[in-house]
PDB file of C-alpha atoms and ligand atoms in Angstrom:
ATOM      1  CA  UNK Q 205       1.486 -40.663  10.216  1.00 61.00           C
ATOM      2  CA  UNK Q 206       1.675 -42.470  13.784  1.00 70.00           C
ATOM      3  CA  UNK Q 207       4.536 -41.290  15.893  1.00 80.00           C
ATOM      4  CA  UNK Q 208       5.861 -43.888  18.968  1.00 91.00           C
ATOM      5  CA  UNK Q 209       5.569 -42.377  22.097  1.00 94.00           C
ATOM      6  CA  UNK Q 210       9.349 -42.489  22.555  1.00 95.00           C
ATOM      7  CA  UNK Q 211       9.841 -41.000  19.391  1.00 94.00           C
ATOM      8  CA  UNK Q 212      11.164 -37.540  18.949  1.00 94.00           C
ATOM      9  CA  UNK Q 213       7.741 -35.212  18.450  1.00 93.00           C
ATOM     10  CA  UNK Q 214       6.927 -34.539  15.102  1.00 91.00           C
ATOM     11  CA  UNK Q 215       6.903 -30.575  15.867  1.00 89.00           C
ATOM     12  CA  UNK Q 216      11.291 -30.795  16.148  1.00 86.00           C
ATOM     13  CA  UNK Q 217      11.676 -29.712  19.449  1.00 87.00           C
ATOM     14  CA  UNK Q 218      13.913 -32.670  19.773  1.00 89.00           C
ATOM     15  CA  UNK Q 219      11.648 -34.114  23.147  1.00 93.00           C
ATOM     16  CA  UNK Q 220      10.086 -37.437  22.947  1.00 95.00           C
ATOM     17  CA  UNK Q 221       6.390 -37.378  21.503  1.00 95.00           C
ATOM     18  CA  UNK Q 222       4.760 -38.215  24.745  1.00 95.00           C
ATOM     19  CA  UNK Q 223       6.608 -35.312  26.845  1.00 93.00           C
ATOM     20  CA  UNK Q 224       5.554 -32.954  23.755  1.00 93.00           C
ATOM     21  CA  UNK Q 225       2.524 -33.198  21.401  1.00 94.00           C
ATOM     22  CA  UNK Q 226       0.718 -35.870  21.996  1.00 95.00           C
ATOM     23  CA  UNK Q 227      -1.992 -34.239  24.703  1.00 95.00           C
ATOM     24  CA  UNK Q 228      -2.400 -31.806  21.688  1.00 96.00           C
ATOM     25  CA  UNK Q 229      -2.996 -34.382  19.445  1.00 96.00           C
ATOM     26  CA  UNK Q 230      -5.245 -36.523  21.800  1.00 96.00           C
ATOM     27  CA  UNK Q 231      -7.415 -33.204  22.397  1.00 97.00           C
ATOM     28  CA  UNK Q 232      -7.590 -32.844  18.411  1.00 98.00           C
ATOM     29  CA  UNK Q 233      -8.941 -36.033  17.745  1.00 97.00           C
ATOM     30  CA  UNK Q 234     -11.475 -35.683  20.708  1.00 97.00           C
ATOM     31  CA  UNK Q 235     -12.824 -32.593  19.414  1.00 98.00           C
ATOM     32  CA  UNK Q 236     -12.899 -34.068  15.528  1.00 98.00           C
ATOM     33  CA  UNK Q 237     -14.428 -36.768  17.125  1.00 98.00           C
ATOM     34  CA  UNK Q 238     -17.281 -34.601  18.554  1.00 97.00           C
ATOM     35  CA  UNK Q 239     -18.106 -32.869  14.841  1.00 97.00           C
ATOM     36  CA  UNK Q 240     -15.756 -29.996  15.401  1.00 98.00           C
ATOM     37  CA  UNK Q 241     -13.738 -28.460  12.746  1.00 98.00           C
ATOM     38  CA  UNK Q 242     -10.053 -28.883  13.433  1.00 98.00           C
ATOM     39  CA  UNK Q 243      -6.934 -27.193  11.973  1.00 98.00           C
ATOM     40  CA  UNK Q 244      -4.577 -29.791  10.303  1.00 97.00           C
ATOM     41  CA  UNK Q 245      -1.075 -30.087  11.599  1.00 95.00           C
ATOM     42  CA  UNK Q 246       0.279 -27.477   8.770  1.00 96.00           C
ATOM     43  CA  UNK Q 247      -1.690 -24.556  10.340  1.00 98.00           C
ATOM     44  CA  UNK Q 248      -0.156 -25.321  13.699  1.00 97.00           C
ATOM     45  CA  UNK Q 249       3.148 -22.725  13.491  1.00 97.00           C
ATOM     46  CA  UNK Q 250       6.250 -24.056  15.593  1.00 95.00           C
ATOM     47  CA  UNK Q 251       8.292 -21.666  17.404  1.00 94.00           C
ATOM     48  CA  UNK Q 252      10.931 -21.201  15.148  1.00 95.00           C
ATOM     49  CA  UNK Q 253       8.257 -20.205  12.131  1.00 97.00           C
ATOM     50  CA  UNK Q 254       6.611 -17.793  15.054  1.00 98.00           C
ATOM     51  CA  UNK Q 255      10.176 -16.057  15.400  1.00 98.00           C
ATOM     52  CA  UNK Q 256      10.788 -15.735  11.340  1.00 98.00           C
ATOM     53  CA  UNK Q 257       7.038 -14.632  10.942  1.00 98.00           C
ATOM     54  CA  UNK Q 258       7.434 -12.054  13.940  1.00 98.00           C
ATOM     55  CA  UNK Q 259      10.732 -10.605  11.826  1.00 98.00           C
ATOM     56  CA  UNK Q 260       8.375 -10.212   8.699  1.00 99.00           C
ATOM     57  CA  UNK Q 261       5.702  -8.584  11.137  1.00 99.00           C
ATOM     58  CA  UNK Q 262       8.593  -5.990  12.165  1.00 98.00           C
ATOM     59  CA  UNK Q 263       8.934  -4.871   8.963  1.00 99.00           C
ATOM     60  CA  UNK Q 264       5.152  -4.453   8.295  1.00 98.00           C
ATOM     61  CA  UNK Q 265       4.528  -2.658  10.944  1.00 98.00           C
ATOM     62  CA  UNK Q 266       7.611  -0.073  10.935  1.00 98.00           C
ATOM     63  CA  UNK Q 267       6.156   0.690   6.843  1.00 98.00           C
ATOM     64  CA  UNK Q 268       2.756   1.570   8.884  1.00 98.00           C
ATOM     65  CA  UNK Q 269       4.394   3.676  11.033  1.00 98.00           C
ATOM     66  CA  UNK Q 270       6.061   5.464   8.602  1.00 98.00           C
ATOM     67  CA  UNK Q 271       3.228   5.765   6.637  1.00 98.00           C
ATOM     68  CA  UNK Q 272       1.642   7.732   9.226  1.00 98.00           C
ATOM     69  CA  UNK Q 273       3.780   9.810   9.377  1.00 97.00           C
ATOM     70  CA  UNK Q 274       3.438  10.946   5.558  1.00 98.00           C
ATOM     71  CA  UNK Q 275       0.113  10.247   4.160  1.00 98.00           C
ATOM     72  CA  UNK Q 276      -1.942  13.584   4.015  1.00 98.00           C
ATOM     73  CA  UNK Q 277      -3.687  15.537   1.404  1.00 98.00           C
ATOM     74  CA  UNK Q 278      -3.183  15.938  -1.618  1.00 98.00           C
ATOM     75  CA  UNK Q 279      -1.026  12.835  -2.016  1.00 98.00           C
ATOM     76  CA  UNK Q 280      -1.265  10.445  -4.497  1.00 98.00           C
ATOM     77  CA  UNK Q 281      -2.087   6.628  -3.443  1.00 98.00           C
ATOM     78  CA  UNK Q 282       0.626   6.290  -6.532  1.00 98.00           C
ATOM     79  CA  UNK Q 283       2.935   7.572  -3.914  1.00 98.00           C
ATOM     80  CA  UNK Q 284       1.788   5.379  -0.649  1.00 98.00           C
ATOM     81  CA  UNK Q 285       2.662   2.273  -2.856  1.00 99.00           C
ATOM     82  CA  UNK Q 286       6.130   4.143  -3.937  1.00 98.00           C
ATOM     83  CA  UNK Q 287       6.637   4.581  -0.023  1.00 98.00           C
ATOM     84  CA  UNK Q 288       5.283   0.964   0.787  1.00 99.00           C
ATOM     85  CA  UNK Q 289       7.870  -1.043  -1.913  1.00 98.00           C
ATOM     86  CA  UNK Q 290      11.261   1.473  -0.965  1.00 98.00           C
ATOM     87  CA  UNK Q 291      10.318   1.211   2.754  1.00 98.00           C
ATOM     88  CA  UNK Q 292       9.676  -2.357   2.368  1.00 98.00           C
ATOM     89  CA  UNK Q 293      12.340  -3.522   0.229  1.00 98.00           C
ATOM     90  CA  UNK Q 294      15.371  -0.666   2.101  1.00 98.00           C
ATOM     91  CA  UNK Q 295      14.350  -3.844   5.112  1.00 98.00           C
ATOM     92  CA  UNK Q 296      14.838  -6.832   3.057  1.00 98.00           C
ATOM     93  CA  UNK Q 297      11.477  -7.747   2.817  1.00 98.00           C
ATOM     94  CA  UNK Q 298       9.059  -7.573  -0.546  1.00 98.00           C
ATOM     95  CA  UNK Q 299       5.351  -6.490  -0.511  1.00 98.00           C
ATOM     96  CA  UNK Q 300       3.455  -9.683  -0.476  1.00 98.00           C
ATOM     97  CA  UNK Q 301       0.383  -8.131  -2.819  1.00 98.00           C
ATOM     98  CA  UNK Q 302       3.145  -7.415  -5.932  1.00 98.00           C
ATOM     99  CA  UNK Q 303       2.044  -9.910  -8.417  1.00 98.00           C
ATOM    100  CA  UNK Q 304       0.261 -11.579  -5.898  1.00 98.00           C
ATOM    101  CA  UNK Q 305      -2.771 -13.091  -8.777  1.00 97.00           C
ATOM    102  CA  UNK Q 306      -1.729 -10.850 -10.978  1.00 97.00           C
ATOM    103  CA  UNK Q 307      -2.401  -8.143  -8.418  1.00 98.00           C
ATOM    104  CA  UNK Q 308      -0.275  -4.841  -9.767  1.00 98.00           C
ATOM    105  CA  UNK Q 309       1.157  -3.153  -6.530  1.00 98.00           C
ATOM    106  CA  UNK Q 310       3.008  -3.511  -3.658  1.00 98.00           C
ATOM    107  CA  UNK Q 311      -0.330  -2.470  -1.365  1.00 99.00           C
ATOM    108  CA  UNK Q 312      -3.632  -1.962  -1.305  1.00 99.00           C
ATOM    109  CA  UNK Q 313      -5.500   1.873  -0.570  1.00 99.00           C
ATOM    110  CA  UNK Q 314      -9.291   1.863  -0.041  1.00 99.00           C
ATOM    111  CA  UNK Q 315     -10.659   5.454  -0.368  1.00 99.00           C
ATOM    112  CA  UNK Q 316     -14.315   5.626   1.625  1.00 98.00           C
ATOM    113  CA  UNK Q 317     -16.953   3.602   0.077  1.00 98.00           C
ATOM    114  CA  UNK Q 318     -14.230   1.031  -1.493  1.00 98.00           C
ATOM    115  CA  UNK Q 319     -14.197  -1.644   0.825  1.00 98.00           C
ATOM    116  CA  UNK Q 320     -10.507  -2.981   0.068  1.00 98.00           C
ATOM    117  CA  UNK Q 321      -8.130  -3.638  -2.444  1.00 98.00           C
ATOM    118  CA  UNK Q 322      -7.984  -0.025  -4.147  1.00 98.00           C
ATOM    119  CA  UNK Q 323      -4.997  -0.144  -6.277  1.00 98.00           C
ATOM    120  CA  UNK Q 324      -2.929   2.809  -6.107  1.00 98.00           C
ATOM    121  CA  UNK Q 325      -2.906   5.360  -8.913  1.00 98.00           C
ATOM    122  CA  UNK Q 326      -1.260   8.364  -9.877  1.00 98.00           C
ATOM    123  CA  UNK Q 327      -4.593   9.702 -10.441  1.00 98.00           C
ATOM    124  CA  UNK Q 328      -6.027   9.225  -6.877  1.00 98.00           C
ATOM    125  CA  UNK Q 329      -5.394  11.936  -4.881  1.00 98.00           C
ATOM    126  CA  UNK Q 330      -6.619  12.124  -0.780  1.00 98.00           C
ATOM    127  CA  UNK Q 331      -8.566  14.708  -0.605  1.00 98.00           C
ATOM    128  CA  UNK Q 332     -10.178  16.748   3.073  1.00 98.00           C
ATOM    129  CA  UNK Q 333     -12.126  14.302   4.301  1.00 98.00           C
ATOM    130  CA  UNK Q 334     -11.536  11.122   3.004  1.00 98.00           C
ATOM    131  CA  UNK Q 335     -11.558   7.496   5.294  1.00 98.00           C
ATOM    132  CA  UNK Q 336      -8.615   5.089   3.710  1.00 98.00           C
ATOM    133  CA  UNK Q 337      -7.474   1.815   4.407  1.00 99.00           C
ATOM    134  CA  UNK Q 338      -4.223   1.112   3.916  1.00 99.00           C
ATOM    135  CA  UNK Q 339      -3.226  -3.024   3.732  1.00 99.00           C
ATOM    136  CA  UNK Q 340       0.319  -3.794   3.868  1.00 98.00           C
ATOM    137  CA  UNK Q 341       1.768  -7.435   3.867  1.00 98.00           C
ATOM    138  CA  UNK Q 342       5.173  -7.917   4.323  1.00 98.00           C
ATOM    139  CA  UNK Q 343       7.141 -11.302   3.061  1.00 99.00           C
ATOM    140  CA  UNK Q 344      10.429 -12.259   4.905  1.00 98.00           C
ATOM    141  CA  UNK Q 345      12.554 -15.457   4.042  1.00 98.00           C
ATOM    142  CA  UNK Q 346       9.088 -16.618   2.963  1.00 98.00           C
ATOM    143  CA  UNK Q 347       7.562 -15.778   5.894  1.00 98.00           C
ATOM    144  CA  UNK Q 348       4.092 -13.595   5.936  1.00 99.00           C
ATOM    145  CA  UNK Q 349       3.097 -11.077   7.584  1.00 98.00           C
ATOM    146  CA  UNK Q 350      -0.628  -8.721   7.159  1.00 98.00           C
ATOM    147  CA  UNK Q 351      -2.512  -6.030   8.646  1.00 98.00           C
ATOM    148  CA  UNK Q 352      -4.219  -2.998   7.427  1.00 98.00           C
ATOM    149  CA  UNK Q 353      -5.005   0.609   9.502  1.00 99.00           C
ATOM    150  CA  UNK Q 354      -7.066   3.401   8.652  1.00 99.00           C
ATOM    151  CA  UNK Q 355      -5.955   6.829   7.948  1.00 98.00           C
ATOM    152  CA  UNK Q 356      -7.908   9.869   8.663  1.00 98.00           C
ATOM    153  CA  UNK Q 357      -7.328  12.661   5.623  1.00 98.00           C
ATOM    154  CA  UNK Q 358      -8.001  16.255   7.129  1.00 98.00           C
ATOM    155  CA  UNK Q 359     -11.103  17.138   8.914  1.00 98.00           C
ATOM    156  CA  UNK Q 360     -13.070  13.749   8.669  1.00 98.00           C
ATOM    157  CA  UNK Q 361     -16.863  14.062   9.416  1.00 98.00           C
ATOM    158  CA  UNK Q 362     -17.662  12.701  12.957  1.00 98.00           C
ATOM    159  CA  UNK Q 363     -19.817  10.217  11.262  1.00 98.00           C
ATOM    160  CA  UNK Q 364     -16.914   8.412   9.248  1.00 98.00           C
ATOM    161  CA  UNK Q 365     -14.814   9.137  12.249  1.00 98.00           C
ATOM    162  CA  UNK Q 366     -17.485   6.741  14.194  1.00 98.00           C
ATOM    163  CA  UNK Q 367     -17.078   4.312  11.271  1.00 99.00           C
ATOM    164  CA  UNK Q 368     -13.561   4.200  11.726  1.00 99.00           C
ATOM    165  CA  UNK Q 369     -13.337   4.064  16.058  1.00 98.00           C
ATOM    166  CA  UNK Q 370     -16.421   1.254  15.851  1.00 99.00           C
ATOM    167  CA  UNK Q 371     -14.753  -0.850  13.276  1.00 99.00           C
ATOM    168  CA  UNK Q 372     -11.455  -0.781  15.899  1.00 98.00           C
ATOM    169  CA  UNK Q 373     -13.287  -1.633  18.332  1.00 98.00           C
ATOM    170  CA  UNK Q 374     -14.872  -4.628  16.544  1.00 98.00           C
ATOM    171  CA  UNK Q 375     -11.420  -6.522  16.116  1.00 98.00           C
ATOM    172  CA  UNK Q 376     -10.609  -5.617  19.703  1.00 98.00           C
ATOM    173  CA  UNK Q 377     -13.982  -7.547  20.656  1.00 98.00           C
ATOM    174  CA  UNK Q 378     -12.547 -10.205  18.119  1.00 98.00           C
ATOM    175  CA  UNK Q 379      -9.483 -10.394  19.163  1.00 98.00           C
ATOM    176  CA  UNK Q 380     -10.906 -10.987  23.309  1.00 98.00           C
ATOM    177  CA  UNK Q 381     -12.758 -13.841  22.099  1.00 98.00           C
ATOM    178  CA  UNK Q 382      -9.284 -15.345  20.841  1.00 98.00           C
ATOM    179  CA  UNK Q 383      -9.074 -17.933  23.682  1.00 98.00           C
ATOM    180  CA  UNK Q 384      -6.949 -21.458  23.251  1.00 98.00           C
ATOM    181  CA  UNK Q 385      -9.839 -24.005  22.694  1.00 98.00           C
ATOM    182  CA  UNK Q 386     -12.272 -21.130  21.861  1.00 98.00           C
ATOM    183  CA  UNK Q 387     -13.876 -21.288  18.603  1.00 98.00           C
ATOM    184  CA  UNK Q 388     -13.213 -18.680  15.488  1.00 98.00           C
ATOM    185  CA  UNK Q 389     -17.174 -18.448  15.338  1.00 98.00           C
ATOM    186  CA  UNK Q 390     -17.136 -16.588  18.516  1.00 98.00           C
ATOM    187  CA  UNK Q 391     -14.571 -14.262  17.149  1.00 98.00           C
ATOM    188  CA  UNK Q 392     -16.506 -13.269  13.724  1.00 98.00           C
ATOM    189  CA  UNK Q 393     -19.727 -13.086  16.154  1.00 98.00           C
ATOM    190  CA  UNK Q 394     -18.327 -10.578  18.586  1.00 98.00           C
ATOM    191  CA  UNK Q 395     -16.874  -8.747  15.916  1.00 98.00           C
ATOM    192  CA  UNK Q 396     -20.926  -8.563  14.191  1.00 98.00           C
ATOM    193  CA  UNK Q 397     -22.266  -7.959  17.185  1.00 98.00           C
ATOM    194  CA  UNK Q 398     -20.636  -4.913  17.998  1.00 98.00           C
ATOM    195  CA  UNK Q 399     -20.785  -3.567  14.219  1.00 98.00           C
ATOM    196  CA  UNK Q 400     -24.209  -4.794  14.605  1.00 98.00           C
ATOM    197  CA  UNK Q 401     -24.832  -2.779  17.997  1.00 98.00           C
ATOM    198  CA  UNK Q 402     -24.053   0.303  16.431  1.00 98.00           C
ATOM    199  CA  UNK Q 403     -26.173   0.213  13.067  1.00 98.00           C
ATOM    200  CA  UNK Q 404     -23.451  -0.580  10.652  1.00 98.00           C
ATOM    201  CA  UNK Q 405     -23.516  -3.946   8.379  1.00 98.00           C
ATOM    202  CA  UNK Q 406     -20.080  -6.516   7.897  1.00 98.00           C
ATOM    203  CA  UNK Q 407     -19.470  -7.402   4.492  1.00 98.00           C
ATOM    204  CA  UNK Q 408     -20.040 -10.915   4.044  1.00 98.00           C
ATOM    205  CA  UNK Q 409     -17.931 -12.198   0.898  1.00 98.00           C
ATOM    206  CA  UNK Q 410     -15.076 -10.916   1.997  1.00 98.00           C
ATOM    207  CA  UNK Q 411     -12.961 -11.591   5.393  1.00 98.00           C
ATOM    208  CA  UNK Q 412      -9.761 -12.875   7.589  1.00 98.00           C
ATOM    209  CA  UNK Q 413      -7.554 -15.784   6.673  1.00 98.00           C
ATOM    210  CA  UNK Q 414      -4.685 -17.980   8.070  1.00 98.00           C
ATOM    211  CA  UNK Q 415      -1.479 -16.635   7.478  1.00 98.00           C
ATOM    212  CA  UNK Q 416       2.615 -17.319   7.774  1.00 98.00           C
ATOM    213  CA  UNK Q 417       3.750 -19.564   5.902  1.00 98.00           C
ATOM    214  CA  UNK Q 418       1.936 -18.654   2.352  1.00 98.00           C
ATOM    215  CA  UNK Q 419      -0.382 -15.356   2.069  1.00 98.00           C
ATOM    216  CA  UNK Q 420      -3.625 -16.726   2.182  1.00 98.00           C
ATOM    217  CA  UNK Q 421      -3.895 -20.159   4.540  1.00 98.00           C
ATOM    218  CA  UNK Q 422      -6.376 -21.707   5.653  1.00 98.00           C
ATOM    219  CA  UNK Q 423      -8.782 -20.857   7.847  1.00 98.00           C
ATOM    220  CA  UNK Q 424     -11.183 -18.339   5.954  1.00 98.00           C
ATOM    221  CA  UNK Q 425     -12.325 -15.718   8.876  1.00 98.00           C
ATOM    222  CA  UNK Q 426     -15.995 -14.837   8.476  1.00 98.00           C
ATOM    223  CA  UNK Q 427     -17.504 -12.447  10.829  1.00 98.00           C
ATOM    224  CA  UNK Q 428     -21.272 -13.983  10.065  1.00 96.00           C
ATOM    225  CA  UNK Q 429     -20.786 -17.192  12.250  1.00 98.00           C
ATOM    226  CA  UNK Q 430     -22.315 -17.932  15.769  1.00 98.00           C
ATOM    227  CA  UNK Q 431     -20.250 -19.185  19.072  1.00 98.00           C
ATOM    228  CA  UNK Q 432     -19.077 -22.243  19.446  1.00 98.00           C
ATOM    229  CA  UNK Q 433     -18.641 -22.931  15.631  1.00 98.00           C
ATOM    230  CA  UNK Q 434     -15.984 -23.211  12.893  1.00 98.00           C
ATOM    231  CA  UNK Q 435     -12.688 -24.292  13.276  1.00 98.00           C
ATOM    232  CA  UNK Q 436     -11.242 -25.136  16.899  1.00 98.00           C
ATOM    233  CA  UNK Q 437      -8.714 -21.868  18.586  1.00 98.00           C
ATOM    234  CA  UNK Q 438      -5.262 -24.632  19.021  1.00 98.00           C
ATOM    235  CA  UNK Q 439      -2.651 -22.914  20.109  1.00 97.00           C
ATOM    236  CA  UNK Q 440      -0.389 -22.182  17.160  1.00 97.00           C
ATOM    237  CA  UNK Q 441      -2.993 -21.388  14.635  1.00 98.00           C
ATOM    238  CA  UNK Q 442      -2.270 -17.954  12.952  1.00 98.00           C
ATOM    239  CA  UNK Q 443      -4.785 -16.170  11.457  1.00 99.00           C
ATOM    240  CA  UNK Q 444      -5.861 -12.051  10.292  1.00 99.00           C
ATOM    241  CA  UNK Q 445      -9.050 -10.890  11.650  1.00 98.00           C
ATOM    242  CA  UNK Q 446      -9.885  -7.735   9.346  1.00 98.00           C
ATOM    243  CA  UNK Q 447     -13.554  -6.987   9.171  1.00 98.00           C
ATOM    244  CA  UNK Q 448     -14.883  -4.782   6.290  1.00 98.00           C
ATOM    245  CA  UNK Q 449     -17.904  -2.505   8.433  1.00 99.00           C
ATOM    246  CA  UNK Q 450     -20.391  -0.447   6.079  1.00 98.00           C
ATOM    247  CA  UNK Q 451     -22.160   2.309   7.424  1.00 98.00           C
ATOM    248  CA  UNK Q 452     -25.337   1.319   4.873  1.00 98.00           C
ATOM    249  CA  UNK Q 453     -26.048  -2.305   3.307  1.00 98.00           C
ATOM    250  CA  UNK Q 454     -23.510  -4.742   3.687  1.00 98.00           C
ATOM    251  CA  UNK Q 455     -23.821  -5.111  -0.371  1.00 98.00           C
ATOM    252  CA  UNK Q 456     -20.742  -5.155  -2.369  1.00 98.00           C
ATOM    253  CA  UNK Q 457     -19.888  -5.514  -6.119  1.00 98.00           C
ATOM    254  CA  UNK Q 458     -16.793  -5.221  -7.399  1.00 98.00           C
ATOM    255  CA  UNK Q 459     -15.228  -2.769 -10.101  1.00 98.00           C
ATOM    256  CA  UNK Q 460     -15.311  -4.157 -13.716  1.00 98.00           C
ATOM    257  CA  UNK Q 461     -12.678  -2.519 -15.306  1.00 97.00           C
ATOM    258  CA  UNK Q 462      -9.735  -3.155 -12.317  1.00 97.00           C
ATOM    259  CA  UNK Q 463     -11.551  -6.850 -11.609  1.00 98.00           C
ATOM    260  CA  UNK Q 464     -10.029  -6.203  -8.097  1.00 98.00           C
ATOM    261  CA  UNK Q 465     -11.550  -3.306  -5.926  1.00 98.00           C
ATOM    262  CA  UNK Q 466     -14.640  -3.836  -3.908  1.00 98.00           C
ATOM    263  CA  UNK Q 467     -17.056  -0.942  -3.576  1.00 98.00           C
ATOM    264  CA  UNK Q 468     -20.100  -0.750  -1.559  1.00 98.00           C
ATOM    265  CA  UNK Q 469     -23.283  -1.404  -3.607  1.00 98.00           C
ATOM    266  CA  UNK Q 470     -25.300   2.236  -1.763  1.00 98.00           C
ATOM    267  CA  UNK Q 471     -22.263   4.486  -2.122  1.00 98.00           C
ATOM    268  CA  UNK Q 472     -21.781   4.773   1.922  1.00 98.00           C
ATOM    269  CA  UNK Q 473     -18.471   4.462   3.056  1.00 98.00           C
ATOM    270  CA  UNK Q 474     -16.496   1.285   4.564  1.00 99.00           C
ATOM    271  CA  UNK Q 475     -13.799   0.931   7.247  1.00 99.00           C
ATOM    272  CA  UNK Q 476     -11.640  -1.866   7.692  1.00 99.00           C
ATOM    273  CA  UNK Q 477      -8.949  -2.730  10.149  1.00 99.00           C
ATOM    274  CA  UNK Q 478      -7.001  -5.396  10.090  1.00 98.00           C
ATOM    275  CA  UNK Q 479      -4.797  -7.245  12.804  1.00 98.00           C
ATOM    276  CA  UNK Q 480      -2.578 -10.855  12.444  1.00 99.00           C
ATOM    277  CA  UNK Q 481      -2.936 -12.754  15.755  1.00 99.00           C
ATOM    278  CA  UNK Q 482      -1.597 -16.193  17.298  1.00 98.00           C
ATOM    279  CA  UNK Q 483      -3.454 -18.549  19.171  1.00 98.00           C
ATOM    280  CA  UNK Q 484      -1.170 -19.272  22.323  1.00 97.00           C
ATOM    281  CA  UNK Q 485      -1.204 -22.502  24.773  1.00 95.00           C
ATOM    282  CA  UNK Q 486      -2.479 -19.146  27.685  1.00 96.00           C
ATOM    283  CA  UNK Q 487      -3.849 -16.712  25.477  1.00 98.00           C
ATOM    284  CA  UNK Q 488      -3.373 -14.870  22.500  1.00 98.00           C
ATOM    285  CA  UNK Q 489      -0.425 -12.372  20.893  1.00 98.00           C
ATOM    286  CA  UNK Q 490      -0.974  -9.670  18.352  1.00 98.00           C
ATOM    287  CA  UNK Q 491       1.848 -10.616  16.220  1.00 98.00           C
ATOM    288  CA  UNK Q 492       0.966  -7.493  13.294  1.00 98.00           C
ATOM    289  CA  UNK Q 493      -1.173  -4.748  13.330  1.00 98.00           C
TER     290      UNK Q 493
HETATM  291  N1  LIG T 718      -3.833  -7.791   2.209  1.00 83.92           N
HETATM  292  C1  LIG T 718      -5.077  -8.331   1.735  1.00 83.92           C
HETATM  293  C2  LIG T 718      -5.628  -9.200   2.840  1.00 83.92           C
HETATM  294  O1  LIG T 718      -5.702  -8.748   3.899  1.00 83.92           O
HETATM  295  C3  LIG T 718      -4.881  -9.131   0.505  1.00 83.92           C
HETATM  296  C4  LIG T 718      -4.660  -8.337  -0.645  1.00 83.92           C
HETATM  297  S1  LIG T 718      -4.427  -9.349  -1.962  1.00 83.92           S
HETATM  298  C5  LIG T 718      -3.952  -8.253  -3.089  1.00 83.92           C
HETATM  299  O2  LIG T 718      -5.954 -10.315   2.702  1.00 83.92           O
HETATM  300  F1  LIG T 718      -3.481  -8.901  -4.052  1.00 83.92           F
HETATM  301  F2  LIG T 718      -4.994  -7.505  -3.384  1.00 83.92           F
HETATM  302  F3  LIG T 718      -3.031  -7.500  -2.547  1.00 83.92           F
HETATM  303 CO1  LIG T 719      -5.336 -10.112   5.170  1.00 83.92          CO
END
């Protein structure tokens, strides 16, 4: 819809179009104009959504914390999802993955070579050694908030312990590359490179997505993408990055009987961190991780 110039912008900041959004608009249609992929106005958050989403972040994180505090061997992944819905729900907020497609839990717990979305059982214990994942998302008022961390069990080998420390580093690189009028393809190719760099493989089916006002938004976060492409960094877009790095093939299948957990195709193991980031008019903000 066409807004007058001397109309109140369409974002509800109350100023007139022209003193507001309208540059931003102009430089959207310039770069759609050029062939560019360009988020539509519903992926843009306002600063009032950026606030409630931040309070849903608060909550995610502080159930992170406190999970690292507690997970250690010989605990049940039964009892991380316990920990994740009381912690979760004692702060007002309800695990986004309960129900979420039919999805069982209130979290998701990836134990070495299972990629992501382990569901947590009673008869999954961590054991010396093990690499998991552990994705929390967090939903406040309706606002959404995601990001995942990795938990070393005991005396990890310093080979998984590589894993884990490259595939950091990987959404740090990410995460440089998100610029205001950068391009999300530079982010997923940073984050291959480095994986890349350092012998490992980044699952491919599988990645980051928009995120805030519903779970899963777009735009879909690949980490197979060159510079330069995919959708266009405005500030306001909202998005995870959370690469999935395998120490063999970047193969996947995933389990038959749960229909939900993916599992790497040679047996190696899989790390995967995930962060929820806003593209700023100067920069960028972690707003989960
Ligand atoms: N938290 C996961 C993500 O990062 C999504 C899990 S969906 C679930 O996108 F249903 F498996 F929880
Ligand atoms: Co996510």
């Amino acid at each position: 819809m066409k807004v007058g110039r001397n109309d109140p912008c369409w974002c509800g900041c109350g100023k007139k179009y022209k003193k507001c959004h309208e540059a931003f608009d102009e430089k959207i249609e310039s770069l759609r104009a050029q062939g560019h992929i360009v988020p539509a106005r519903k992926l843009i958050k306002l600063p009032d959504q950026i606030e409630k989403i931040k309070e849903s972040a608060k909550i995610n994180r502080e159930v992170l914390d406190i999970l690292e505090d507690k997970v250690c061997v010989g605990m049940s992944t039964e009892e991380i999802d316990r920990i994740v819905y009381e912690e979760t729900t004692r702060m007002g907020g309800i695990p986004a993955p309960l129900n979420y497609n039919g999805y069982p839990k209130s979290v998701c717990t990836s134990i070495n070579e299972e990629v992501c979305h382990g569901i947590p059982s009673k008869d999954v214990i961590l054991k010396d050694g093990d690499i998991v994942n552990i994705d929390c998302s967090t939903i406040l008022d309706g606002y959404f908030s995601d990001a995942s961390r990795m938990f070393l069990i005991g005396n990890v080998s310093e080979e998984k312990r590589k894993l884990v420390r490259v595939t950091k580093e990987c959404v740090e690189r990410g995460y440089a590359q998100v610029k205001p009028w950068g391009f999300l393809g530079d982010v997923g190719a940073a984050v291959h490179d480095h994986a890349f760099a350092n012998g490992y493989t980044v699952v491919k089916e599988i990645g980051g997505h928009g995120v805030g006002l519903e779970f899963h938004e777009d735009p879909w976060v690949g980490y197979n993408t060159k510079p330069g492409t995919k959708m266009v960094l405005a500030p306001g877009l909202m998005f995870t990055i959370e690469p999935m790095v395998n120490m063999g093939e970047a193969k996947i299948y995933i389990d038959e009987e749960n229909e939900w957990t993916a599992i790497t195709d040679d047996g190696l193991p899989s790390a995967q961190w995930e962060i929820q980031v806003l593209v700023t008019e100067t920069g960028a903000e972690i707003i989960c991780s």
